CSV table of C-alpha atoms in Angstrom, one decimal:
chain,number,residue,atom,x,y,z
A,5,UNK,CA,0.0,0.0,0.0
A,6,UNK,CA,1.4,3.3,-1.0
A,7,UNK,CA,1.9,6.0,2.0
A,8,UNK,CA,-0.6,8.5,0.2
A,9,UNK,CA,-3.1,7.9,-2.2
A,10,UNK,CA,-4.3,10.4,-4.9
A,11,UNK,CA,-7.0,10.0,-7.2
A,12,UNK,CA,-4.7,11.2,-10.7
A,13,UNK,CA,-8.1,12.2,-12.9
A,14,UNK,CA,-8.2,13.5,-14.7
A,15,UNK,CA,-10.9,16.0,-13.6
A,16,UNK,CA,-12.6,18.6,-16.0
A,17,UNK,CA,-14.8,21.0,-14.6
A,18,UNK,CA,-16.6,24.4,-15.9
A,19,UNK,CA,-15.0,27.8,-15.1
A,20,UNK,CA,-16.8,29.2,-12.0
A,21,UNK,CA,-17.1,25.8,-10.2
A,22,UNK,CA,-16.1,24.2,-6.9
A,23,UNK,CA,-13.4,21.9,-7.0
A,24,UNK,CA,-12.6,18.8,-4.8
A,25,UNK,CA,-9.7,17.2,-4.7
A,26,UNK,CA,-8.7,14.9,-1.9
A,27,UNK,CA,-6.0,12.5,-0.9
A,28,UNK,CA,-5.9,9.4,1.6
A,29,UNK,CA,-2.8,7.7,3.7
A,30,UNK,CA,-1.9,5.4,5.8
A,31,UNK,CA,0.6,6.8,8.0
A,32,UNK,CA,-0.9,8.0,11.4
A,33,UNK,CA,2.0,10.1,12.2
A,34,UNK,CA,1.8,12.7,9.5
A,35,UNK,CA,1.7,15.5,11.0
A,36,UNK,CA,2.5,18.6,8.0
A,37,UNK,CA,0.2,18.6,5.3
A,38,UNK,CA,0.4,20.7,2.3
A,39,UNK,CA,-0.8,21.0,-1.4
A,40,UNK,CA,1.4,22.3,-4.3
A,41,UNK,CA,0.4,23.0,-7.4
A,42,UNK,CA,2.5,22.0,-10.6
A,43,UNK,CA,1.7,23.6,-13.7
A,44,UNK,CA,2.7,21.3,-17.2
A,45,UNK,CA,7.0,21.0,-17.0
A,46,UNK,CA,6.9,23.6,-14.7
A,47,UNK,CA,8.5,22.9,-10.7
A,48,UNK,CA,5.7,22.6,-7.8
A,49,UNK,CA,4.4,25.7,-6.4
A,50,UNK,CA,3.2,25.5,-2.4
A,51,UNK,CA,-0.7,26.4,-2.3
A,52,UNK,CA,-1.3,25.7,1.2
A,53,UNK,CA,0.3,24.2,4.1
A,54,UNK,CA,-1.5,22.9,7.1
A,55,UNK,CA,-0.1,21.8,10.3
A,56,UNK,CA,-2.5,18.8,12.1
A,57,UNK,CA,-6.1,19.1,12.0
A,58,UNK,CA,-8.3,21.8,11.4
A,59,UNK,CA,-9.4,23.8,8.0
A,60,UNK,CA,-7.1,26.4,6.6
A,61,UNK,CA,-8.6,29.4,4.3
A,62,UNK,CA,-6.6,31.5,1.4
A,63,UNK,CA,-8.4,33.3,-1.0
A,64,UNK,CA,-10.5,30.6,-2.9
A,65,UNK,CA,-8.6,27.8,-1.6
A,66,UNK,CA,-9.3,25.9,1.3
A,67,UNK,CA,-7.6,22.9,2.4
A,68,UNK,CA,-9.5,20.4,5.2
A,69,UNK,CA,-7.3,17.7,7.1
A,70,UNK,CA,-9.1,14.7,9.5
A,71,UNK,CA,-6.8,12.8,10.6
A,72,UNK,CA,-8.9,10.9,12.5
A,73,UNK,CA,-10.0,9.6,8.9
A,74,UNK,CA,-6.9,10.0,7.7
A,75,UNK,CA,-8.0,11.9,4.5
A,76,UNK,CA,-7.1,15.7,3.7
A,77,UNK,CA,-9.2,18.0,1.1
A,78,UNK,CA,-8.0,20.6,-1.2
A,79,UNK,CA,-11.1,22.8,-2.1
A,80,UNK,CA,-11.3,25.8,-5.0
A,81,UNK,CA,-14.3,27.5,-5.1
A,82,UNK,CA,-15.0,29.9,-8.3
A,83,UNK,CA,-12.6,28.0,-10.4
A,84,UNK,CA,-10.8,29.9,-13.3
A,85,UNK,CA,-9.0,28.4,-16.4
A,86,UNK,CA,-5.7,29.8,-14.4
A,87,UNK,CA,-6.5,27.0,-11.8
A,88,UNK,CA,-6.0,24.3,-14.9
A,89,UNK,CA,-3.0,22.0,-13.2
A,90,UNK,CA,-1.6,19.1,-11.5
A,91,UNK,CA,-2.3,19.4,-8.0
A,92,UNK,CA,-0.2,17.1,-5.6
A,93,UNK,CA,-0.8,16.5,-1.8
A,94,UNK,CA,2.4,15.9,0.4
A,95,UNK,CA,2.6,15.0,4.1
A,96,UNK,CA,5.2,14.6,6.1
A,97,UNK,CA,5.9,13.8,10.2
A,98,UNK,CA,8.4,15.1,12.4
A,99,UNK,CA,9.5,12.1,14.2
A,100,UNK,CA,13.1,12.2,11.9
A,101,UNK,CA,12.0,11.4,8.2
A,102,UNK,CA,13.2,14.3,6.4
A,103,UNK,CA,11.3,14.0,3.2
A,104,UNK,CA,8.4,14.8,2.3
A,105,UNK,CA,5.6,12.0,0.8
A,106,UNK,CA,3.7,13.0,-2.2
A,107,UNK,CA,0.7,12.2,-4.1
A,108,UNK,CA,0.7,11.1,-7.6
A,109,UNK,CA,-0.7,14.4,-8.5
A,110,UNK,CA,-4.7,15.1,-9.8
A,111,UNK,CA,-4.7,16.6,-13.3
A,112,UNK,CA,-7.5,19.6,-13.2
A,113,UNK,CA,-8.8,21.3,-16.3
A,114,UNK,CA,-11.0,24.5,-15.9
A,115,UNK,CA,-13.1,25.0,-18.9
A,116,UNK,CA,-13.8,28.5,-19.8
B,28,UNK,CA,9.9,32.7,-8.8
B,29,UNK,CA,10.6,30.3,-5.5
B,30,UNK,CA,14.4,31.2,-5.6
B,31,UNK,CA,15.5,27.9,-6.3
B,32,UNK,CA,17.8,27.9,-9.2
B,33,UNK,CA,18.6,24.7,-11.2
B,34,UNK,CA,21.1,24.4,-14.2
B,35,UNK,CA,20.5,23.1,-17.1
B,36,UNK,CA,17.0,23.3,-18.0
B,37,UNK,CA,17.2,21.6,-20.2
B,38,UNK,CA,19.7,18.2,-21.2
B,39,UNK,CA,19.9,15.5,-23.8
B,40,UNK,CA,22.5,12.7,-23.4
B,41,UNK,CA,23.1,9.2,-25.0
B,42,UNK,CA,23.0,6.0,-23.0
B,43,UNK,CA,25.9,5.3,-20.6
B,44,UNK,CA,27.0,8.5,-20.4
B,45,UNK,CA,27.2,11.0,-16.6
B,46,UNK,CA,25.2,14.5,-16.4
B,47,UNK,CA,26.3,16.7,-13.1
B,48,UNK,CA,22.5,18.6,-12.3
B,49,UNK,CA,23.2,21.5,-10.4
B,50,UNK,CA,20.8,23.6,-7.4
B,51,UNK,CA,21.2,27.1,-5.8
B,52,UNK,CA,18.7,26.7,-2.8
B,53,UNK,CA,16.8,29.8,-1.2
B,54,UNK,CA,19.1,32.3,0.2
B,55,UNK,CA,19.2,31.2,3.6
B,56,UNK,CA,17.7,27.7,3.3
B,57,UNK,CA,20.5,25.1,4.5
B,58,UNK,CA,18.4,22.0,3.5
B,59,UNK,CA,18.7,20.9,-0.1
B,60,UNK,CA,16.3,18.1,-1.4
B,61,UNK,CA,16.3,16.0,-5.1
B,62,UNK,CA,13.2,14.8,-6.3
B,63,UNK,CA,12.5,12.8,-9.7
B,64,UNK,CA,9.5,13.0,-11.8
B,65,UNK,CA,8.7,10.8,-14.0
B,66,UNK,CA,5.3,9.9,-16.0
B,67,UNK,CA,4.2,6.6,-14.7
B,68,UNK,CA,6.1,7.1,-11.5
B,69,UNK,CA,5.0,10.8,-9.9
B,70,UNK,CA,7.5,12.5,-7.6
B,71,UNK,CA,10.2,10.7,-5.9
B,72,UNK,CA,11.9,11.5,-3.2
B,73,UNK,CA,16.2,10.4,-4.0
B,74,UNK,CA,18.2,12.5,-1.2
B,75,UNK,CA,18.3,15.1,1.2
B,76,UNK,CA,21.0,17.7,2.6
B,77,UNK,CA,21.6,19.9,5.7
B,78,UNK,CA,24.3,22.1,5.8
B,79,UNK,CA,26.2,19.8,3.9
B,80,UNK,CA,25.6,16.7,5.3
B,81,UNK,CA,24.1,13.6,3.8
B,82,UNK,CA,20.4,13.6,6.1
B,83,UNK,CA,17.8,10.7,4.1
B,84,UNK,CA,18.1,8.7,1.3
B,85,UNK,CA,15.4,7.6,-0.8
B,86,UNK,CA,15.0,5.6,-4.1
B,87,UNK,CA,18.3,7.1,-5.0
B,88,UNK,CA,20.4,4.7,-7.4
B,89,UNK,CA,23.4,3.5,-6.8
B,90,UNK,CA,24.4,5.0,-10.1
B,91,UNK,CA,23.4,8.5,-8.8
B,92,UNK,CA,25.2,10.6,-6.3
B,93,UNK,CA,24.7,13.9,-4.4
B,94,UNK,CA,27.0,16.4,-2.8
B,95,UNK,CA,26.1,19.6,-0.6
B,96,UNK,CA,29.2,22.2,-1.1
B,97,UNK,CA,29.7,24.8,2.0
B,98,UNK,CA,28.4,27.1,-0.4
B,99,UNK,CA,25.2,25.3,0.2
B,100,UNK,CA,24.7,24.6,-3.5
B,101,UNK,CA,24.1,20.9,-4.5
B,102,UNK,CA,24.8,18.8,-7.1
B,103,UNK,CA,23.1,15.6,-8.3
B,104,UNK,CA,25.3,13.1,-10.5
B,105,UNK,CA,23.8,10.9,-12.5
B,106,UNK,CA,26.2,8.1,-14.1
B,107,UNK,CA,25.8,5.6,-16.4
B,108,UNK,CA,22.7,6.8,-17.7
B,109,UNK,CA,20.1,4.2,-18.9
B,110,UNK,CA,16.8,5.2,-21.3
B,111,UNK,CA,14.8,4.9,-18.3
B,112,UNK,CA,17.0,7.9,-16.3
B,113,UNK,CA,14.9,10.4,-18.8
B,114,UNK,CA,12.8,12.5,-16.1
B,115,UNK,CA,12.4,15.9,-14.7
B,116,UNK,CA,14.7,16.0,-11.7
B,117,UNK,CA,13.7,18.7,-9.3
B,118,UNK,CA,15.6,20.5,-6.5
B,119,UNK,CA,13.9,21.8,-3.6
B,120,UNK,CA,15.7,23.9,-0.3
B,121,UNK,CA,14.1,24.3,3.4
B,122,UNK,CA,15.5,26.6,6.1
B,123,UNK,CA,15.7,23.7,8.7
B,124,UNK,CA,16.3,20.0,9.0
B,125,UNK,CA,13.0,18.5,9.0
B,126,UNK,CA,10.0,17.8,6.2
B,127,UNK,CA,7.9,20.0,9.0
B,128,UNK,CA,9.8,23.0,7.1
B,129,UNK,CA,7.9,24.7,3.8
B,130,UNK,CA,10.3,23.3,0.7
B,131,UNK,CA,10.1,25.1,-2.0
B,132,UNK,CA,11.0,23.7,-5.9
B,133,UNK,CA,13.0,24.9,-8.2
B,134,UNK,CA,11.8,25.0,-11.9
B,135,UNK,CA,13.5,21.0,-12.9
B,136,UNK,CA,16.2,20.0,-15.0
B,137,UNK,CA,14.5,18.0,-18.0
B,138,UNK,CA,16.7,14.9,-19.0
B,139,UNK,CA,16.2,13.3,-22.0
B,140,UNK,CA,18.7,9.6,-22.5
B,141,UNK,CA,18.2,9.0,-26.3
């Protein structure tokens, strides 16, 4: 079983919608959860980082951790064809691995 | 612009032969981090620095090899490429020692083994 599991898409959705996009893992001692978004051949960009449980808000983008279910959210509300990427969940704990686990990435397409 | 720099870009090689990658992290950011991307494979995790010392390996090959200079640049060697080698590898800097730390990416270096 992989440590984090990412649905890869890909997902097409019309400009102005919400967007879900969600990953799962196994590894109870996550504790650092973050998205990135990776437009095409381009490196990662950091969206949002969260730290435990809880909600975190920025702009249009809200990311959503449970770990009691052991599933995190990424949510974009008003999409725009600018949101069109690969977005990739990561995770991490802070018990002495020093990198970073990532998701295989869900491709999003914002149609105008 | 996330301020971490990687040379080339861009890099086409034959089979068998070594490619040096090459990463400026953040001003101030002592971890360095390489990562390969692949299509069927996603990002993978291959090595990570602090203040130039080895800190966490992961599916690096024995083939491949990493160094953290004082300067805190890094470079990633890759030797005795194979067809499969042909990936985007990306380098990624911290300030501390831990994933718990923001890493940001740099832009990749696009290999291409023909």
């Amino acid at each position: 079983q992989k440590e984090v599991e990412q649905d890869p898409g890909p997902l097409s959705v019309p400009e102005g919608a919400i967007v879900s996009l969600n990953c799962t893992y196994s590894n109870s001692a996550f504790q650092y959860f973050m998205w990135y978004r990776q437009y095409s051949r381009k490196g990662p960009e950091l969206l949002m980082y969260t730290y435990s449980s809880g909600n975190k808000e920025d702009g249009r983008f809200t990311a959503q951790v449970d770990k009691s279910s052991k599933y995190i959210s990424l949510f974009i509300r008003d999409s725009q064809p600018s949101d069109s990427a690969t977005y990739l969940c990561a995770m991490g704990d802070q018990t002495g691995a020093n990198n970073l686990f990532f998701g295989t990435g869900t491709r999003l397409t914002v149609i105008p | 612009d996330s301020g971490v720099t990687q040379t080339p870009k861009h890099l086409i090689t034959a089979t068998g032969q070594r490619v040096t990658l090459r990463c400026s992290p953040r001003s101030g950011d002592l971890s360095v981090y390489w990562y390969q991307q692949s299509l069927d494979q996603g990002l993978q995790f291959l090595i990570h620095y602090y203040n130039g010392e080895e800190r966490a390996k992961g599916n690096i090959l024995e083939r491949f090899s990493a160094q953290q200079f004082p300067d805190l640049h890094s470079e990633l060697n890759l030797s005795s490429l194979e067809l499969g080698d042909s990936a985007l590898y990306f380098c990624a800097s911290s300030a501390g020692r831990s994933s718990g730390n923001t890493i940001y990416f740099g832009e990749g270096s696009w290999l291409t083994v023909v």
